[in-house]
XYZ file of C-alpha atoms in Angstrom:
785
model
C 58.504 19.905 145.431
C 54.933 21.361 145.379
C 55.986 24.348 146.690
C 58.864 25.028 143.985
C 56.254 24.322 141.123
C 53.936 26.379 142.554
C 56.680 29.201 143.278
C 57.977 28.831 139.507
C 54.367 29.051 137.782
C 53.764 32.203 140.120
C 57.120 33.789 138.706
C 55.615 33.515 135.553
C 52.846 34.827 136.260
C 54.428 37.988 137.605
C 56.198 38.392 134.343
C 52.724 39.408 132.985
C 52.234 42.155 135.052
C 53.510 44.690 132.675
C 50.013 44.503 131.095
C 48.772 46.146 134.420
C 48.707 49.418 132.812
C 46.394 48.220 130.218
C 43.867 46.212 131.561
C 44.135 47.887 135.820
C 43.427 44.937 138.354
C 43.159 44.905 142.063
C 44.412 41.347 142.308
C 47.267 40.660 144.495
C 49.028 38.927 141.812
C 49.094 41.845 139.088
C 50.826 44.028 141.553
C 54.328 45.162 140.371
C 55.798 44.887 144.113
C 54.321 41.077 144.309
C 56.137 38.633 146.078
C 55.660 35.097 145.747
C 57.198 33.762 148.808
C 55.123 35.976 150.791
C 51.735 35.347 149.130
C 52.609 31.456 149.388
C 52.855 31.964 153.175
C 50.156 34.044 153.447
C 47.619 31.159 151.946
C 49.739 28.473 153.372
C 50.972 29.522 156.803
C 51.538 26.443 157.798
C 52.621 22.460 156.972
C 49.197 21.714 158.527
C 47.362 24.053 155.544
C 49.444 22.746 153.191
C 48.041 19.000 153.970
C 44.877 19.783 153.639
C 44.746 21.471 150.470
C 46.172 18.053 149.225
C 43.729 16.205 151.078
C 40.804 18.519 149.224
C 42.242 17.348 145.768
C 42.311 13.610 146.676
C 38.642 13.912 147.435
C 38.129 16.187 144.005
C 39.617 13.276 142.258
C 37.541 10.904 143.715
C 34.427 12.072 143.132
C 35.161 12.603 139.809
C 36.267 8.859 139.433
C 32.672 8.015 140.976
C 30.857 10.091 138.201
C 32.863 8.112 135.351
C 31.901 5.134 136.380
C 28.171 5.908 136.742
C 28.430 7.289 133.179
C 29.595 3.789 132.030
C 27.227 2.012 133.938
C 24.579 4.576 132.445
C 25.721 3.455 128.873
C 25.150 -0.157 129.549
C 21.945 0.264 130.348
C 21.091 2.518 127.181
C 22.926 -0.476 125.019
C 20.914 -3.242 126.559
C 17.704 -1.087 125.838
C 17.964 -0.400 122.633
C 19.233 -3.496 121.692
C 15.868 -5.275 121.504
C 14.345 -1.843 119.170
C 17.294 -2.671 116.310
C 15.798 -6.234 116.700
C 12.471 -5.111 115.919
C 13.769 -2.509 113.156
C 15.797 -5.648 111.244
C 12.451 -7.852 111.552
C 10.485 -4.805 110.438
C 12.828 -4.264 106.871
C 13.289 -7.731 106.664
C 9.371 -8.644 106.973
C 8.862 -5.634 103.786
C 10.964 -6.689 101.577
C 9.311 -10.575 102.137
C 6.149 -9.046 101.616
C 8.085 -7.018 98.231
C 9.341 -10.170 97.184
C 6.013 -12.655 97.732
C 4.209 -9.321 95.760
C 6.787 -9.447 92.946
C 6.608 -13.311 92.960
C 2.761 -13.095 92.335
C 3.163 -10.560 90.137
C 5.706 -12.670 88.049
C 4.293 -16.165 88.201
C 0.922 -14.143 86.809
C 2.617 -12.644 84.373
C 4.351 -15.470 83.113
C 1.736 -17.081 82.869
C -0.858 -14.737 80.700
C 2.536 -13.976 78.826
C 2.225 -17.694 77.467
C -1.376 -17.420 76.954
C -1.292 -14.079 75.187
C 1.597 -15.520 73.106
C -0.711 -18.218 71.874
C -3.651 -16.081 70.592
C -0.961 -13.949 69.484
C -2.282 -11.153 71.296
C 0.873 -8.319 70.578
C -0.578 -5.298 72.004
C -1.014 -6.664 75.306
C 1.996 -8.714 75.282
C 4.362 -5.536 74.360
C 3.190 -3.881 77.600
C 3.265 -7.230 79.639
C 6.390 -8.536 78.506
C 8.478 -5.571 79.761
C 6.654 -5.411 82.891
C 7.535 -9.274 83.563
C 11.237 -8.437 82.119
C 11.302 -5.564 84.872
C 10.033 -7.357 87.790
C 12.445 -10.328 86.729
C 15.534 -8.216 87.247
C 14.305 -8.190 91.458
C 14.559 -11.910 91.339
C 18.486 -12.182 89.820
C 19.965 -12.810 93.122
C 17.515 -15.186 94.029
C 18.117 -17.406 91.180
C 19.032 -20.491 93.146
C 16.121 -21.216 94.424
C 14.903 -24.013 91.857
C 11.066 -21.841 91.487
C 12.251 -18.617 90.573
C 14.324 -20.263 88.210
C 12.355 -22.626 86.595
C 9.851 -18.779 86.039
C 13.069 -17.130 84.483
C 13.381 -20.044 81.745
C 9.309 -19.718 80.882
C 9.965 -16.165 80.438
C 13.025 -16.593 77.921
C 11.116 -19.528 76.445
C 8.331 -17.324 75.896
C 11.046 -14.442 74.180
C 12.185 -17.416 71.989
C 8.499 -18.575 70.795
C 7.103 -15.160 70.301
C 10.564 -14.338 68.231
C 10.009 -17.357 66.063
C 6.100 -16.498 65.856
C 6.313 -13.182 64.760
C 9.185 -13.647 62.347
C 6.740 -16.396 61.280
C 3.781 -13.710 60.612
C 6.180 -11.189 58.967
C 7.251 -14.262 56.493
C 3.633 -15.072 55.878
C 3.040 -11.196 55.116
C 5.934 -10.257 53.352
C 7.091 -14.069 51.686
C 10.557 -13.646 50.120
C 9.480 -15.478 47.211
C 6.624 -13.170 46.132
C 4.724 -10.092 45.942
C 3.574 -8.061 49.210
C 0.345 -9.004 50.606
C -2.590 -7.053 48.627
C -4.420 -6.073 51.762
C -1.601 -4.661 53.212
C -0.307 -4.059 57.044
C -2.223 -4.810 59.475
C -2.761 -4.481 63.322
C -1.272 -6.951 64.197
C 2.106 -6.519 62.461
C 2.204 -2.932 64.086
C 1.801 -4.682 67.436
C 4.344 -7.374 66.957
C 6.845 -4.389 66.355
C 6.397 -3.419 69.305
C 7.131 -6.832 71.148
C 10.088 -6.956 68.683
C 11.576 -3.806 70.268
C 11.389 -5.658 73.668
C 13.292 -8.858 72.363
C 16.420 -9.596 71.711
C 17.951 -6.725 69.082
C 18.164 -9.786 66.575
C 14.509 -10.222 65.972
C 14.311 -6.601 65.434
C 17.233 -6.918 62.754
C 16.020 -9.731 61.111
C 12.642 -8.091 60.241
C 13.754 -5.199 59.164
C 16.201 -7.463 57.117
C 13.629 -9.263 55.331
C 11.012 -6.603 54.817
C 14.149 -4.295 53.175
C 15.339 -7.024 51.037
C 11.731 -8.116 49.840
C 11.156 -4.181 49.346
C 14.080 -4.187 46.889
C 13.722 -7.333 44.876
C 12.151 -5.962 42.378
C 14.728 -3.440 41.581
C 17.328 -6.050 41.396
C 14.842 -7.682 38.810
C 14.310 -4.616 36.730
C 18.001 -3.301 36.644
C 20.042 -6.344 35.825
C 23.359 -5.928 34.432
C 21.876 -7.017 31.215
C 19.331 -4.506 30.892
C 19.450 -1.163 28.972
C 18.389 0.756 31.987
C 21.311 -0.269 34.154
C 24.016 1.414 32.021
C 24.969 4.865 33.285
C 23.067 6.847 30.673
C 20.168 5.960 32.470
C 21.251 6.334 35.597
C 18.303 8.931 36.554
C 15.600 5.675 36.459
C 17.158 3.907 39.625
C 16.832 7.174 41.519
C 13.390 7.690 40.004
C 12.681 4.504 41.012
C 13.558 4.744 44.867
C 11.677 7.847 45.004
C 8.450 6.315 44.118
C 9.089 3.280 46.013
C 9.820 5.565 49.183
C 6.240 7.332 48.692
C 4.718 4.291 48.268
C 6.274 3.077 51.216
C 5.239 6.194 53.807
C 1.457 5.448 52.129
C 1.419 1.766 52.757
C 3.450 0.738 55.821
C 4.412 4.148 57.201
C 2.182 3.618 60.345
C 3.175 -0.192 60.578
C 6.660 0.142 62.311
C 8.351 2.302 64.696
C 9.403 5.879 64.217
C 12.890 5.434 65.915
C 13.156 2.405 63.193
C 14.048 4.540 60.957
C 12.401 2.394 57.983
C 12.535 5.089 55.086
C 15.801 6.200 55.912
C 16.537 2.321 55.967
C 15.468 1.401 52.819
C 16.955 4.289 51.102
C 20.396 3.357 52.186
C 19.959 -0.455 51.405
C 19.466 0.777 48.012
C 22.277 2.558 47.974
C 24.437 0.028 49.020
C 22.608 -2.307 46.402
C 23.294 0.387 43.832
C 26.705 1.031 44.396
C 27.831 -2.882 44.368
C 25.816 -3.130 41.023
C 27.338 -0.031 39.371
C 30.573 -1.093 40.286
C 29.859 -4.537 38.651
C 28.892 -3.019 35.286
C 31.017 -0.126 35.186
C 34.255 -2.897 35.238
C 32.525 -5.411 32.889
C 32.244 -2.676 30.546
C 34.770 -0.023 31.588
C 35.987 0.694 27.404
C 32.467 2.371 27.220
C 32.701 5.060 29.780
C 33.513 8.102 28.206
C 34.257 11.436 30.665
C 30.915 13.081 29.841
C 28.883 9.673 30.782
C 31.225 9.568 33.679
C 30.486 13.294 34.588
C 26.761 12.618 33.919
C 26.465 9.867 36.395
C 28.543 11.700 38.965
C 26.415 14.433 39.232
C 22.857 12.947 38.569
C 24.562 10.680 41.955
C 25.636 13.391 44.159
C 22.452 15.122 43.479
C 20.546 12.084 44.711
C 22.975 12.378 47.727
C 22.229 15.825 48.470
C 18.790 14.916 48.589
C 19.033 12.138 51.067
C 20.829 14.567 53.367
C 17.869 16.913 53.224
C 15.366 14.325 54.075
C 17.150 11.989 56.496
C 19.429 12.171 59.214
C 21.765 8.972 58.520
C 20.807 7.949 61.790
C 21.024 4.110 60.536
C 24.949 4.893 59.115
C 26.557 5.279 62.667
C 24.053 2.321 64.458
C 21.535 5.112 65.509
C 23.726 7.173 67.118
C 23.688 10.801 65.087
C 26.203 13.445 66.009
C 24.752 16.627 66.111
C 26.922 18.919 63.516
C 27.420 22.342 64.701
C 26.507 24.863 61.920
C 29.480 27.291 61.631
C 28.542 31.096 62.280
C 28.085 32.889 58.632
C 31.284 34.845 57.689
C 31.471 38.971 57.325
C 34.555 38.284 55.130
C 33.451 38.520 51.706
C 36.494 37.232 50.394
C 35.132 33.622 51.765
C 32.618 32.685 48.620
C 30.336 29.772 48.708
C 32.418 27.253 46.461
C 29.760 24.702 46.385
C 28.299 27.047 43.803
C 28.099 26.841 40.539
C 30.871 25.712 38.544
C 32.238 28.472 36.801
C 33.345 30.399 39.952
C 36.497 32.356 39.440
C 38.965 32.229 42.326
C 39.235 36.215 42.953
C 42.476 37.097 44.351
C 43.283 40.687 45.680
C 46.805 41.228 46.612
C 46.476 40.843 50.649
C 44.242 37.917 50.462
C 46.641 35.711 51.271
C 46.762 36.922 55.232
C 42.976 36.645 54.858
C 40.961 33.865 57.299
C 40.177 30.431 55.879
C 36.771 29.633 55.275
C 34.977 27.950 58.142
C 34.062 23.801 56.155
C 30.348 23.728 56.072
C 28.817 20.614 58.292
C 29.706 17.379 55.718
C 27.084 15.043 53.894
C 26.608 12.053 56.047
C 25.530 10.432 52.657
C 28.563 11.747 50.360
C 29.732 9.007 48.596
C 27.256 6.187 49.839
C 27.014 5.712 46.297
C 29.568 7.929 43.806
C 32.119 6.253 45.786
C 31.994 3.377 43.321
C 33.093 5.709 40.570
C 36.694 6.886 42.201
C 38.060 3.718 40.133
C 37.162 5.230 37.065
C 38.465 8.628 37.867
C 41.171 8.168 35.763
C 38.916 9.041 32.852
C 38.193 12.050 34.097
C 41.721 13.079 35.052
C 42.992 12.083 31.196
C 40.224 14.467 29.941
C 41.478 17.585 31.545
C 45.377 16.941 31.118
C 43.807 17.218 27.636
C 42.028 19.903 27.782
C 44.008 22.045 30.274
C 47.182 21.116 27.080
C 44.688 22.800 24.483
C 43.914 25.386 26.646
C 47.464 25.914 26.771
C 48.072 25.969 22.838
C 44.875 28.302 22.351
C 46.563 30.570 24.538
C 49.804 30.612 22.775
C 48.027 30.795 19.260
C 45.950 33.445 20.877
C 49.214 35.978 21.865
C 50.439 35.256 18.234
C 47.426 36.255 16.013
C 46.598 39.151 18.924
C 49.691 40.119 19.961
C 50.679 41.591 23.036
C 47.937 43.442 25.624
C 47.453 47.092 24.619
C 48.963 49.049 27.144
C 46.779 50.049 30.147
C 48.490 52.446 32.223
C 45.191 54.302 33.781
C 44.788 50.670 35.661
C 48.235 49.937 36.196
C 49.093 47.907 33.299
C 47.499 44.986 31.995
C 47.562 41.399 32.897
C 46.885 38.833 30.636
C 43.708 37.846 30.275
C 44.507 34.018 29.684
C 45.851 33.932 33.713
C 42.528 34.305 34.544
C 41.037 31.680 32.198
C 43.430 29.286 33.161
C 42.383 29.631 37.250
C 38.706 29.678 36.443
C 39.737 26.643 35.001
C 41.423 24.832 37.613
C 38.588 26.095 39.920
C 35.700 24.452 37.874
C 38.078 21.344 37.662
C 38.850 21.431 41.330
C 35.498 21.972 42.647
C 34.327 19.352 40.647
C 36.967 16.254 41.587
C 36.406 17.023 45.107
C 32.486 16.191 44.822
C 33.746 13.140 43.043
C 36.448 11.947 45.420
C 39.097 13.573 48.160
C 41.376 10.620 47.817
C 44.120 9.992 45.090
C 42.201 11.612 42.276
C 42.784 14.983 44.092
C 45.966 14.104 44.212
C 46.573 13.238 40.452
C 44.600 16.412 39.673
C 47.299 18.590 41.607
C 49.950 17.252 39.282
C 48.302 17.860 36.239
C 47.862 21.227 37.916
C 51.362 21.564 38.437
C 52.512 20.720 34.646
C 50.127 23.645 33.430
C 51.551 25.886 35.711
C 55.140 25.587 34.889
C 53.685 25.427 30.882
C 52.182 28.354 31.773
C 55.025 30.088 32.858
C 57.373 28.935 29.984
C 55.410 29.158 26.972
C 52.985 32.357 27.739
C 55.064 34.517 29.900
C 58.826 33.400 29.393
C 58.294 32.394 26.128
C 56.936 35.503 25.299
C 59.266 38.581 26.824
C 61.044 40.096 24.350
C 64.469 38.633 23.124
C 64.941 39.319 19.275
C 65.585 41.902 17.100
C 62.182 43.359 15.671
C 61.907 45.838 12.553
C 61.087 48.362 14.890
C 64.159 48.393 16.744
C 63.861 46.398 19.417
C 66.492 44.612 21.808
C 68.373 41.497 21.878
C 69.600 39.625 24.921
C 72.749 40.152 23.717
C 72.783 43.531 22.811
C 71.806 43.959 26.965
C 74.736 41.944 28.196
C 77.442 43.578 26.174
C 78.695 46.975 26.120
C 78.594 48.719 22.711
C 81.077 51.669 22.947
C 81.172 54.060 20.595
C 77.081 53.363 19.195
C 74.296 53.911 20.285
C 72.588 51.058 21.961
C 69.045 49.645 20.420
C 66.153 49.670 23.470
C 62.724 48.405 23.954
C 59.950 50.017 22.053
C 57.367 51.479 24.405
C 54.789 48.556 23.794
C 58.054 46.116 24.653
C 58.304 47.871 27.711
C 54.509 47.755 28.243
C 54.974 44.201 27.737
C 57.302 43.430 30.122
C 55.775 44.830 32.689
C 52.427 43.097 31.685
C 54.071 39.509 31.894
C 55.652 40.867 35.426
C 52.395 41.830 36.682
C 50.176 38.371 35.526
C 53.411 36.404 36.952
C 52.688 38.295 40.482
C 49.171 37.533 40.080
C 49.743 33.710 39.262
C 52.314 33.473 41.968
C 49.294 34.942 44.635
C 46.589 32.898 42.921
C 48.843 29.519 43.203
C 49.511 30.191 46.736
C 45.666 30.447 47.167
C 44.972 27.268 45.252
C 47.481 25.503 47.230
C 45.437 26.462 50.263
C 41.919 25.361 48.645
C 43.451 22.172 47.267
C 44.712 21.038 51.134
C 41.508 21.938 52.380
C 39.451 19.434 49.956
C 41.940 16.606 50.145
C 41.603 14.068 53.018
C 43.808 15.237 55.994
C 46.122 12.311 54.927
C 46.678 13.527 51.658
C 47.468 17.018 52.530
C 51.328 16.953 53.203
C 51.322 15.899 49.314
C 49.615 19.008 48.090
C 52.761 21.157 47.371
C 53.385 24.106 44.722
C 55.978 25.590 45.910
C 58.106 24.573 42.722
C 55.801 26.315 41.153
C 55.337 29.462 43.040
C 58.915 29.553 42.413
C 59.072 29.448 38.593
C 56.452 32.384 37.815
C 59.177 34.358 41.022
C 61.873 33.315 38.506
C 59.865 35.075 35.432
C 59.346 38.595 37.558
C 62.957 38.542 38.380
C 63.511 38.095 35.080
C 61.571 40.337 33.735
C 62.822 42.867 36.534
C 66.306 42.157 34.766
C 65.152 42.646 31.202
C 64.066 46.060 32.429
C 66.879 46.936 34.198
C 69.528 45.491 31.624
C 67.264 48.017 29.373
C 67.765 51.009 30.583
C 71.490 50.378 31.896
C 72.512 49.099 28.634
C 70.949 52.930 27.345
C 73.059 54.247 29.353
C 76.323 52.765 28.779
C 77.286 55.068 25.488
C 76.819 58.028 27.924
C 79.190 56.419 30.538
C 81.658 55.726 27.264
C 81.905 59.242 26.097
C 82.266 60.181 30.034
C 85.586 58.096 30.251
C 86.601 59.225 26.785
C 86.575 63.201 27.336
C 90.240 64.894 27.861
C 89.054 66.034 31.557
C 92.736 67.255 31.873
C 92.457 70.285 29.377
C 89.198 71.327 30.863
C 89.099 74.894 31.746
C 86.294 75.879 33.338
C 83.311 74.170 34.870
C 80.231 74.720 33.747
C 76.816 73.119 33.553
C 76.450 69.691 33.473
C 78.382 67.575 30.849
C 76.397 66.157 27.901
C 76.632 62.829 29.072
C 74.645 63.444 32.244
C 72.036 64.645 30.421
C 72.114 61.593 27.660
C 71.493 59.468 31.259
C 69.068 61.736 32.744
C 67.271 61.610 29.375
C 67.101 57.995 29.087
C 65.704 57.734 32.867
C 62.811 60.316 32.067
C 62.168 58.278 29.176
C 62.268 54.488 30.769
C 60.689 54.992 34.481
C 57.701 56.819 34.127
C 56.732 53.899 31.430
C 57.459 51.399 33.819
C 55.903 52.817 37.445
C 53.059 53.660 35.705
C 52.934 49.720 34.369
C 53.948 48.618 37.383
C 51.345 50.788 39.646
C 49.193 47.968 40.939
C 52.584 45.876 41.689
C 54.586 48.887 43.905
C 56.874 46.373 45.732
C 58.065 45.300 42.230
C 59.163 48.655 40.593
C 60.826 49.287 43.918
C 62.604 45.951 43.426
C 63.002 47.307 39.635
C 64.956 50.410 41.186
C 67.213 49.162 43.610
C 68.530 46.697 40.726
C 69.297 49.464 38.551
C 71.196 51.497 41.138
C 73.037 48.159 42.526
C 74.126 48.091 38.404
C 74.168 51.466 37.257
C 76.270 53.182 39.941
C 79.264 50.425 40.067
C 79.515 50.601 36.307
C 79.499 55.022 36.830
C 82.738 54.366 39.465
C 84.337 51.932 36.936
C 84.139 54.591 33.965
C 84.859 57.150 36.342
C 88.265 55.354 37.324
C 88.976 55.133 33.399
C 89.084 59.720 33.330
C 92.904 59.535 33.785
C 94.370 62.204 34.194
C 91.931 64.421 35.853
C 92.961 68.006 36.558
C 91.800 70.073 38.947
C 89.130 71.908 37.032
C 88.408 68.698 35.439
C 87.661 67.095 39.059
C 85.337 69.823 40.099
C 82.973 69.248 36.436
C 83.215 65.438 37.118
C 81.970 66.226 41.259
C 79.428 68.672 39.833
C 78.132 66.229 37.370
C 78.360 63.286 39.837
C 76.309 65.389 42.150
C 73.762 66.019 39.451
C 73.216 62.213 38.930
C 72.789 61.564 42.558
C 70.059 63.870 42.579
C 68.418 62.333 39.637
C 68.687 58.717 41.070
C 67.024 59.813 44.341
C 64.059 60.873 42.517
C 64.292 58.311 40.477
C 61.211 55.998 42.056
C 59.113 59.848 41.250
C 60.806 61.392 38.406
C 58.107 62.286 35.637
C 55.408 62.141 38.086
C 52.656 64.871 39.085
C 52.232 63.032 42.579
C 55.465 62.999 44.079
C 56.424 60.380 46.632
C 59.556 59.565 48.837
C 61.575 57.170 47.725
C 62.214 54.136 49.816
C 64.576 54.226 52.428
C 66.175 50.739 51.215
C 66.647 52.359 48.234
C 68.047 55.783 49.109
C 70.343 53.788 51.113
C 71.925 52.031 48.477
C 71.943 55.955 46.113
C 73.745 57.522 48.995
C 76.212 54.458 49.927
C 77.368 54.120 46.353
C 77.331 57.948 44.810
C 79.119 59.258 47.967
C 81.980 56.753 47.296
C 82.025 57.871 43.872
C 82.240 61.866 45.284
C 84.771 60.778 47.843
C 87.111 59.604 45.441
C 86.979 62.936 43.431
C 87.761 65.006 46.440
C 90.759 62.620 46.952
C 91.548 63.303 43.269
C 91.426 66.724 43.890
C 93.441 66.861 47.106
C 97.164 67.725 47.142
C 99.514 64.623 46.581
C 101.986 67.041 48.701
C 102.987 65.920 51.445
C 102.801 62.560 50.710
C 101.192 61.432 54.562
C 98.574 63.425 54.540
C 97.106 62.469 51.319
C 97.219 58.608 51.953
C 95.602 59.474 55.100
C 92.917 61.640 53.598
C 92.549 58.903 50.888
C 92.108 55.865 53.949
C 90.050 58.036 55.650
C 87.619 59.529 52.791
C 87.561 55.827 51.399
C 88.130 53.195 53.701
C 89.484 51.213 50.868
C 92.362 48.852 52.067
C 92.917 47.916 48.098
C 96.256 48.696 46.650
C 94.269 48.955 43.126
C 91.735 51.395 44.217
C 94.513 53.272 45.102
C 96.528 52.659 42.309
C 93.674 53.951 40.385
C 93.446 57.222 42.320
C 96.887 57.366 41.398
C 96.579 57.335 37.531
C 93.489 59.709 37.755
C 95.842 62.368 39.613
C 98.442 62.175 36.602
C 101.286 60.704 38.787
C 104.375 59.389 36.975
C 105.279 55.409 37.588
C 108.284 56.757 39.787
C 106.233 58.952 42.338
C 103.082 56.301 42.490
C 105.790 53.662 43.436
C 106.713 55.865 46.690
C 103.055 56.554 47.678
C 102.303 52.872 47.121
C 105.332 51.748 49.231
C 104.050 54.832 51.938
C 100.477 53.548 51.641
C 101.340 50.359 52.532
C 103.114 51.859 55.623
C 99.964 53.716 56.708
C 97.322 50.821 56.675
C 95.539 49.562 59.373
C 96.106 46.555 60.920
C 94.115 44.150 59.735
C 91.779 42.010 62.347
C 92.802 38.945 63.631
C 91.900 36.033 61.781
C 92.255 38.058 58.638
C 95.235 37.238 56.371
C 94.437 39.254 53.239
C 94.606 42.898 53.550
C 92.412 42.485 49.807
C 89.474 40.950 51.914
C 88.828 44.352 53.634
C 88.748 46.029 50.045
C 84.897 48.056 49.948
C 85.566 48.896 45.997
C 82.952 48.017 43.250
C 84.024 44.947 41.238
C 86.997 45.323 38.521
C 86.031 45.431 34.607
C 87.123 41.711 34.518
C 85.248 40.865 37.486
C 81.989 42.921 36.054
C 82.471 41.226 32.296
C 82.720 38.036 33.899
C 79.710 38.105 35.826
C 77.727 39.608 32.993
C 79.258 36.666 30.713
C 77.160 33.901 33.790
C 74.201 36.547 33.510
C 73.816 36.300 29.896
C 74.164 32.512 30.018
C 71.533 31.956 32.757
C 69.285 34.703 30.855
C 69.967 32.226 27.553
C 68.943 29.131 29.117
C 65.977 30.522 31.003
C 64.305 31.682 28.367
């Protein structure tokens, strides 16, 4: 068996001979022609040789076992030797601990004796140092309290501490009696050392000393400013703060060194004064609530907040948080010029730029830890302030209305892009003043009440000042009425807005846009000022929507004015005898009339809306959406049309198309590319008008080709539109009937889910639909205005 295992091992080794070219070797095992059997027979030529090898292996195992036994004996011998050394180490450690404990015990016993003796002699300076050491040493005996002697020493230390506490309190009571004045001799070194001892005693002793001293120090204040005293009322609130300032100076001079600096006694006196003052003021204001006027209230609040600000400059506020002061991080200075200091003067204006809504918010300044410590008592009475602001804002809106009637609309200022009504800036300046003032008084419910007042007068300003002054009645100068705007006057000239009225509409539009942006920022500022729990209750979306309605109404008036001015020209176009036109000439007179009205109105509107370019673009888009369908409807009324008449109409249509494409910059020295959204509307609408005329010009024979061309050019599957095309061509009813049948046959199959081919119609609204829309629009505008 051993021979077989050896043979297998040798065979495996022989497999590694492939590495011979890499590592040359003279070993027989590495030869390429290695024969395992021959090699084994060479090593063990006989069975006796093999047995000798096995005996040698057994001898080797015996020697290894002998070495192992000797190693175990040596290890046991080492353990026996070191056992005594470990015992000596333990003995040394226990002896050291015993000596240290005895020393501590000696120190504790001597310290307790000395502590009791010094306490009787009131040697507080020595007691302060000794007591702390005794307490520290006593901590080492916490594990030995089961020993009677140690427990007895611990009880003596506690008794000494109690005696010290009662003795120190008695000393302070004697020096500063509750019923009487401060001792004329001033503070003593004994009391100063007693304060050091109080630092080591139970914290309640320190708190009792502070409480009694402050109470005695403020006793005079409670007498001088009793509720029945004249100086206690709000109009003399300055005297309260002047009194405490004198008291703090007097304290620093007389008692500043008596109390440890870490007690912050000056701040504690000031804080207790604030608590007492808040309670006393709240009591007297409840009693005399009917005597509180807004000017008196604001005077008292202003003086109080100034005093709280003075406290913040002088003290850290550590006593307000039980000795733990949170370090406030001052935000880095901002380089954004829009982020002005809101804590400045009350007349600061909310500066608004057109792109300010995307600007970052100003980082908040660290809070005053003393804010509200006294002024909180005024919060229940802030309804007086809110009611006053309600009254003031109502009077302000009435004055705006009266000034507008007396002075008239602002003078046009085309060079500056139109005039914004000055009253809107006055309104938001007043809002800013109220917001800053109220936030200094309270950041709670009064701010929500003020926000409600703001909302009320924002809506009143929108309707009374802005919408209320939009032109809506016929003036002696030939002004425009809403009715004349909305109803088509055939065969007569339509009254137009004057230059001043157009400028007024643009001014109101610009003012509404300013108010919209400013109201959005006002909402953000209010949310910054109010408590976090009340932020969700501040929402000025409704007021912003109101200003958006004013903007929309203003744009609609401008569109209707120009649209109505073009109506007579379109009416004249539909009444021309187009079948009698013999040759194609220049553009028709009605086109010249439309262009004239566009050149009169658009430059005025564009120049007055230069500061609100996006709304001028809206005006252009709305006019195109109104004029082009109306032009196509009048185009359908031109019937019958000869070939030459259709060519003339096509020429006129192209002229109008070019004018409309150039409308945003018409009459301007600076030519700007029209907005893509506007250009798309004009091209789509006027191209449809051109396609209608091209279909009219196409021969109706053969009918199949005519119908296919119509479907291809207009992509309109409405039979009504096709009927109108046939009327324009002047076909007889019999011819039209066959054409309509053929048209229905050639229509493409409707998409799945579509039941009605009329739903595929891409035509403009019918005159009946347009008339219905105009009536609805007229009612809506009358309701708004």
